[in-house]
Amino acid sequence: MTKPLKSRGLTRRQLLSRSVAAGASLVVGAGFVASGNAAWAMETTAIKPESMATLIQMARDIYPHDQVADQFYAVAVKGYDSAEMAEKVEAGIGELNAAAQAAGHADYLSIGWEEDRVAVLKSIEGGAFFQTVRAGLVTGLYNQKELWPIFGYEGESFSLGGYIERGFDDINWL
């Protein structure tokens, strides 16, 4: 009879199940960030996976929408994972983590309460990094056509005859 092999660590399945059980929303690995509770993941090439996870959480805290999944925030900040932006992003994440540490936390991602994360963001909101991310999210998040129905936006109407013929005055709540 052969003896079973000893486990050399966690399997991917065990890692994901434990992260979900622990309530983690993002799982960070070597070169990737994955959702602990949904079927998506993304590779990082120029910035650290922890930095990408921090950007995703930062994006969610700047423009919070409970009905929008993390994968859409990940798409919105994916552009920061480039060789041109890597140094600025890592420095900005360092600044954000320093602000979190000044508030008594290990780093930004370890802050459990949204209210506490927002307080940390407010402490750096005048800085170039925060303003760059905030401004990029306006188009990065809200230009995703998959999200438009959630926000009640039907899209551009020029190709369909304009707003005058498409119910711009459909105000049934007045």
PDB file of C-alpha atoms in Angstrom:
ATOM      1  CA  MET A   1       0.000   0.000   0.000  1.00  0.00           C
ATOM      2  CA  THR A   2       1.318   3.433  -0.894  1.00  0.00           C
ATOM      3  CA  LYS A   3       1.276   6.248   1.556  1.00  0.00           C
ATOM      4  CA  PRO A   4      -0.465   9.473   0.503  1.00  0.00           C
ATOM      5  CA  LEU A   5       1.811  12.320  -0.430  1.00  0.00           C
ATOM      6  CA  LYS A   6       2.107  15.144   2.058  1.00  0.00           C
ATOM      7  CA  SER A   7       0.575  18.408   0.962  1.00  0.00           C
ATOM      8  CA  ARG A   8       3.108  21.070   0.041  1.00  0.00           C
ATOM      9  CA  GLY A   9       0.798  24.002   0.646  1.00  0.00           C
ATOM     10  CA  LEU A  10      -2.597  25.161  -0.438  1.00  0.00           C
ATOM     11  CA  THR A  11      -4.151  24.220  -3.721  1.00  0.00           C
ATOM     12  CA  ARG A  12      -5.780  26.963  -5.742  1.00  0.00           C
ATOM     13  CA  ARG A  13      -9.197  25.641  -4.736  1.00  0.00           C
ATOM     14  CA  GLN A  14      -8.273  25.692  -1.032  1.00  0.00           C
ATOM     15  CA  LEU A  15      -6.851  29.199  -1.302  1.00  0.00           C
ATOM     16  CA  LEU A  16      -9.980  30.549  -2.961  1.00  0.00           C
ATOM     17  CA  SER A  17     -12.351  28.778  -0.571  1.00  0.00           C
ATOM     18  CA  ARG A  18     -10.452  30.029   2.474  1.00  0.00           C
ATOM     19  CA  SER A  19     -10.300  33.564   1.160  1.00  0.00           C
ATOM     20  CA  VAL A  20     -14.056  33.560   0.596  1.00  0.00           C
ATOM     21  CA  ALA A  21     -14.620  32.101   4.036  1.00  0.00           C
ATOM     22  CA  ALA A  22     -12.458  34.830   5.530  1.00  0.00           C
ATOM     23  CA  GLY A  23     -14.451  37.478   3.690  1.00  0.00           C
ATOM     24  CA  ALA A  24     -11.638  38.613   1.418  1.00  0.00           C
ATOM     25  CA  SER A  25     -12.828  40.409  -1.670  1.00  0.00           C
ATOM     26  CA  LEU A  26      -9.528  40.255  -3.566  1.00  0.00           C
ATOM     27  CA  VAL A  27      -6.898  37.541  -3.638  1.00  0.00           C
ATOM     28  CA  VAL A  28      -3.381  38.710  -4.465  1.00  0.00           C
ATOM     29  CA  GLY A  29      -0.863  36.293  -5.913  1.00  0.00           C
ATOM     30  CA  ALA A  30       2.404  36.371  -7.799  1.00  0.00           C
ATOM     31  CA  GLY A  31       1.612  38.524 -10.816  1.00  0.00           C
ATOM     32  CA  PHE A  32      -2.179  38.484 -10.508  1.00  0.00           C
ATOM     33  CA  VAL A  33      -5.192  39.802  -8.647  1.00  0.00           C
ATOM     34  CA  ALA A  34      -8.332  37.648  -8.477  1.00  0.00           C
ATOM     35  CA  SER A  35     -11.751  38.028  -7.001  1.00  0.00           C
ATOM     36  CA  GLY A  36     -12.358  35.794  -4.045  1.00  0.00           C
ATOM     37  CA  ASN A  37     -16.092  35.626  -4.694  1.00  0.00           C
ATOM     38  CA  ALA A  38     -16.534  35.887  -8.466  1.00  0.00           C
ATOM     39  CA  ALA A  39     -15.083  34.407 -11.620  1.00  0.00           C
ATOM     40  CA  TRP A  40     -12.527  36.954 -12.757  1.00  0.00           C
ATOM     41  CA  ALA A  41      -8.825  37.631 -12.414  1.00  0.00           C
ATOM     42  CA  MET A  42      -6.278  39.935 -14.000  1.00  0.00           C
ATOM     43  CA  GLU A  43      -2.568  39.745 -14.548  1.00  0.00           C
ATOM     44  CA  THR A  44      -0.271  42.586 -13.665  1.00  0.00           C
ATOM     45  CA  THR A  45       2.840  43.282 -15.687  1.00  0.00           C
ATOM     46  CA  ALA A  46       4.425  46.518 -14.484  1.00  0.00           C
ATOM     47  CA  ILE A  47       3.096  47.099 -10.961  1.00  0.00           C
ATOM     48  CA  LYS A  48       2.900  44.753  -8.002  1.00  0.00           C
ATOM     49  CA  PRO A  49      -0.307  42.749  -7.618  1.00  0.00           C
ATOM     50  CA  GLU A  50      -0.759  44.279  -4.147  1.00  0.00           C
ATOM     51  CA  SER A  51      -0.644  47.724  -5.747  1.00  0.00           C
ATOM     52  CA  MET A  52      -3.314  46.722  -8.266  1.00  0.00           C
ATOM     53  CA  ALA A  53      -5.511  45.401  -5.443  1.00  0.00           C
ATOM     54  CA  THR A  54      -5.010  48.711  -3.628  1.00  0.00           C
ATOM     55  CA  LEU A  55      -5.960  50.656  -6.770  1.00  0.00           C
ATOM     56  CA  ILE A  56      -9.125  48.587  -7.158  1.00  0.00           C
ATOM     57  CA  GLN A  57     -10.113  49.215  -3.541  1.00  0.00           C
ATOM     58  CA  MET A  58      -9.228  52.894  -3.892  1.00  0.00           C
ATOM     59  CA  ALA A  59     -11.409  53.141  -7.009  1.00  0.00           C
ATOM     60  CA  ARG A  60     -14.314  51.508  -5.190  1.00  0.00           C
ATOM     61  CA  ASP A  61     -13.916  53.949  -2.292  1.00  0.00           C
ATOM     62  CA  ILE A  62     -13.712  57.035  -4.534  1.00  0.00           C
ATOM     63  CA  TYR A  63     -16.752  56.089  -6.637  1.00  0.00           C
ATOM     64  CA  PRO A  64     -18.729  53.623  -4.505  1.00  0.00           C
ATOM     65  CA  HIS A  65     -21.502  51.710  -6.236  1.00  0.00           C
ATOM     66  CA  ASP A  66     -22.716  48.625  -4.388  1.00  0.00           C
ATOM     67  CA  GLN A  67     -24.288  47.211  -7.543  1.00  0.00           C
ATOM     68  CA  VAL A  68     -21.013  47.412  -9.540  1.00  0.00           C
ATOM     69  CA  ALA A  69     -18.705  44.387  -9.291  1.00  0.00           C
ATOM     70  CA  ASP A  70     -14.984  44.686  -8.584  1.00  0.00           C
ATOM     71  CA  GLN A  71     -14.147  43.494 -12.107  1.00  0.00           C
ATOM     72  CA  PHE A  72     -15.419  46.794 -13.542  1.00  0.00           C
ATOM     73  CA  TYR A  73     -13.231  48.759 -11.138  1.00  0.00           C
ATOM     74  CA  ALA A  74     -10.320  46.527 -12.180  1.00  0.00           C
ATOM     75  CA  VAL A  75     -10.942  47.392 -15.837  1.00  0.00           C
ATOM     76  CA  ALA A  76     -11.071  51.080 -14.912  1.00  0.00           C
ATOM     77  CA  VAL A  77      -7.619  51.046 -13.271  1.00  0.00           C
ATOM     78  CA  LYS A  78      -5.901  48.521 -15.580  1.00  0.00           C
ATOM     79  CA  GLY A  79      -4.335  51.391 -17.542  1.00  0.00           C
ATOM     80  CA  TYR A  80      -2.093  52.195 -14.561  1.00  0.00           C
ATOM     81  CA  ASP A  81      -0.352  48.833 -15.029  1.00  0.00           C
ATOM     82  CA  SER A  82       2.145  50.136 -17.558  1.00  0.00           C
ATOM     83  CA  ALA A  83       5.868  50.774 -17.594  1.00  0.00           C
ATOM     84  CA  GLU A  84       5.226  54.517 -18.005  1.00  0.00           C
ATOM     85  CA  MET A  85       2.990  54.697 -14.914  1.00  0.00           C
ATOM     86  CA  ALA A  86       4.596  52.061 -12.669  1.00  0.00           C
ATOM     87  CA  GLU A  87       6.958  54.359 -10.766  1.00  0.00           C
ATOM     88  CA  LYS A  88       4.259  56.988 -10.149  1.00  0.00           C
ATOM     89  CA  VAL A  89       1.721  54.366  -9.105  1.00  0.00           C
ATOM     90  CA  GLU A  90       4.073  52.614  -6.692  1.00  0.00           C
ATOM     91  CA  ALA A  91       5.050  55.983  -5.166  1.00  0.00           C
ATOM     92  CA  GLY A  92       1.394  56.965  -4.871  1.00  0.00           C
ATOM     93  CA  ILE A  93       0.482  53.646  -3.249  1.00  0.00           C
ATOM     94  CA  GLY A  94       3.392  54.201  -0.861  1.00  0.00           C
ATOM     95  CA  GLU A  95       1.961  57.620   0.006  1.00  0.00           C
ATOM     96  CA  LEU A  96      -1.493  56.095   0.511  1.00  0.00           C
ATOM     97  CA  ASN A  97      -0.102  53.330   2.737  1.00  0.00           C
ATOM     98  CA  ALA A  98       1.889  55.891   4.739  1.00  0.00           C
ATOM     99  CA  ALA A  99      -1.321  57.858   5.336  1.00  0.00           C
ATOM    100  CA  ALA A 100      -3.031  54.633   6.440  1.00  0.00           C
ATOM    101  CA  GLN A 101      -0.158  53.874   8.821  1.00  0.00           C
ATOM    102  CA  ALA A 102      -0.370  57.404  10.233  1.00  0.00           C
ATOM    103  CA  ALA A 103      -4.022  56.644  10.988  1.00  0.00           C
ATOM    104  CA  GLY A 104      -3.026  53.474  12.870  1.00  0.00           C
ATOM    105  CA  HIS A 105      -3.474  50.797  10.184  1.00  0.00           C
ATOM    106  CA  ALA A 106      -0.974  48.384   8.655  1.00  0.00           C
ATOM    107  CA  ASP A 107      -1.743  49.615   5.110  1.00  0.00           C
ATOM    108  CA  TYR A 108      -4.696  50.826   3.051  1.00  0.00           C
ATOM    109  CA  LEU A 109      -5.938  47.358   2.092  1.00  0.00           C
ATOM    110  CA  SER A 110      -6.012  46.223   5.706  1.00  0.00           C
ATOM    111  CA  ILE A 111      -8.534  48.902   6.701  1.00  0.00           C
ATOM    112  CA  GLY A 112     -11.795  47.080   7.243  1.00  0.00           C
ATOM    113  CA  TRP A 113     -14.280  49.930   7.393  1.00  0.00           C
ATOM    114  CA  GLU A 114     -15.114  52.061   4.376  1.00  0.00           C
ATOM    115  CA  GLU A 115     -15.464  55.138   6.587  1.00  0.00           C
ATOM    116  CA  ASP A 116     -11.858  54.730   7.774  1.00  0.00           C
ATOM    117  CA  ARG A 117     -10.583  54.215   4.209  1.00  0.00           C
ATOM    118  CA  VAL A 118     -12.410  57.349   3.058  1.00  0.00           C
ATOM    119  CA  ALA A 119     -10.801  59.323   5.896  1.00  0.00           C
ATOM    120  CA  VAL A 120      -7.374  58.168   4.669  1.00  0.00           C
ATOM    121  CA  LEU A 121      -8.288  59.127   1.089  1.00  0.00           C
ATOM    122  CA  LYS A 122      -9.399  62.576   2.258  1.00  0.00           C
ATOM    123  CA  SER A 123      -5.995  63.070   3.846  1.00  0.00           C
ATOM    124  CA  ILE A 124      -4.295  62.682   0.434  1.00  0.00           C
ATOM    125  CA  GLU A 125      -6.997  64.086  -1.863  1.00  0.00           C
ATOM    126  CA  GLY A 126      -4.996  67.213  -2.657  1.00  0.00           C
ATOM    127  CA  GLY A 127      -2.068  65.199  -3.985  1.00  0.00           C
ATOM    128  CA  ALA A 128      -1.258  64.500  -7.625  1.00  0.00           C
ATOM    129  CA  PHE A 129      -1.654  60.720  -7.291  1.00  0.00           C
ATOM    130  CA  PHE A 130      -5.171  60.919  -5.877  1.00  0.00           C
ATOM    131  CA  GLN A 131      -6.246  63.491  -8.470  1.00  0.00           C
ATOM    132  CA  THR A 132      -4.805  61.397 -11.312  1.00  0.00           C
ATOM    133  CA  VAL A 133      -6.632  58.266 -10.199  1.00  0.00           C
ATOM    134  CA  ARG A 134      -9.886  60.132  -9.491  1.00  0.00           C
ATOM    135  CA  ALA A 135      -9.862  61.856 -12.881  1.00  0.00           C
ATOM    136  CA  GLY A 136      -8.998  58.632 -14.711  1.00  0.00           C
ATOM    137  CA  LEU A 137     -11.878  56.824 -13.053  1.00  0.00           C
ATOM    138  CA  VAL A 138     -14.423  59.236 -14.493  1.00  0.00           C
ATOM    139  CA  THR A 139     -13.868  57.844 -17.962  1.00  0.00           C
ATOM    140  CA  GLY A 140     -12.361  54.492 -16.990  1.00  0.00           C
ATOM    141  CA  LEU A 141     -15.404  53.466 -14.983  1.00  0.00           C
ATOM    142  CA  TYR A 142     -18.313  55.305 -16.538  1.00  0.00           C
ATOM    143  CA  ASN A 143     -17.366  54.646 -20.188  1.00  0.00           C
ATOM    144  CA  GLN A 144     -17.920  50.905 -19.758  1.00  0.00           C
ATOM    145  CA  LYS A 145     -21.064  50.161 -21.758  1.00  0.00           C
ATOM    146  CA  GLU A 146     -21.860  47.128 -19.583  1.00  0.00           C
ATOM    147  CA  LEU A 147     -22.464  49.517 -16.669  1.00  0.00           C
ATOM    148  CA  TRP A 148     -24.714  52.006 -18.432  1.00  0.00           C
ATOM    149  CA  PRO A 149     -27.975  50.143 -17.703  1.00  0.00           C
ATOM    150  CA  ILE A 150     -27.109  50.091 -13.992  1.00  0.00           C
ATOM    151  CA  PHE A 151     -26.874  53.881 -14.009  1.00  0.00           C
ATOM    152  CA  GLY A 152     -29.916  54.357 -16.245  1.00  0.00           C
ATOM    153  CA  TYR A 153     -27.900  55.748 -19.157  1.00  0.00           C
ATOM    154  CA  GLU A 154     -29.099  54.594 -22.572  1.00  0.00           C
ATOM    155  CA  GLY A 155     -25.991  55.719 -24.420  1.00  0.00           C
ATOM    156  CA  GLU A 156     -25.475  58.332 -27.072  1.00  0.00           C
ATOM    157  CA  SER A 157     -28.538  59.204 -29.108  1.00  0.00           C
ATOM    158  CA  PHE A 158     -27.127  61.075 -32.122  1.00  0.00           C
ATOM    159  CA  SER A 159     -27.067  57.930 -34.238  1.00  0.00           C
ATOM    160  CA  LEU A 160     -30.701  57.299 -33.257  1.00  0.00           C
ATOM    161  CA  GLY A 161     -32.039  60.750 -34.137  1.00  0.00           C
ATOM    162  CA  GLY A 162     -31.057  62.722 -31.061  1.00  0.00           C
ATOM    163  CA  TYR A 163     -32.669  63.240 -27.690  1.00  0.00           C
ATOM    164  CA  ILE A 164     -35.638  65.290 -28.922  1.00  0.00           C
ATOM    165  CA  GLU A 165     -37.138  62.283 -30.698  1.00  0.00           C
ATOM    166  CA  ARG A 166     -36.011  59.781 -28.047  1.00  0.00           C
ATOM    167  CA  GLY A 167     -37.941  60.889 -25.005  1.00  0.00           C
ATOM    168  CA  PHE A 168     -35.744  63.546 -23.421  1.00  0.00           C
ATOM    169  CA  ASP A 169     -38.964  64.805 -21.844  1.00  0.00           C
ATOM    170  CA  ASP A 170     -40.151  61.461 -20.463  1.00  0.00           C
ATOM    171  CA  ILE A 171     -40.402  62.885 -16.989  1.00  0.00           C
ATOM    172  CA  ASN A 172     -43.177  60.954 -15.365  1.00  0.00           C
ATOM    173  CA  TRP A 173     -42.245  61.982 -11.837  1.00  0.00           C
ATOM    174  CA  LEU A 174     -43.280  65.654 -12.226  1.00  0.00           C
TER     175      LEU A 174
END
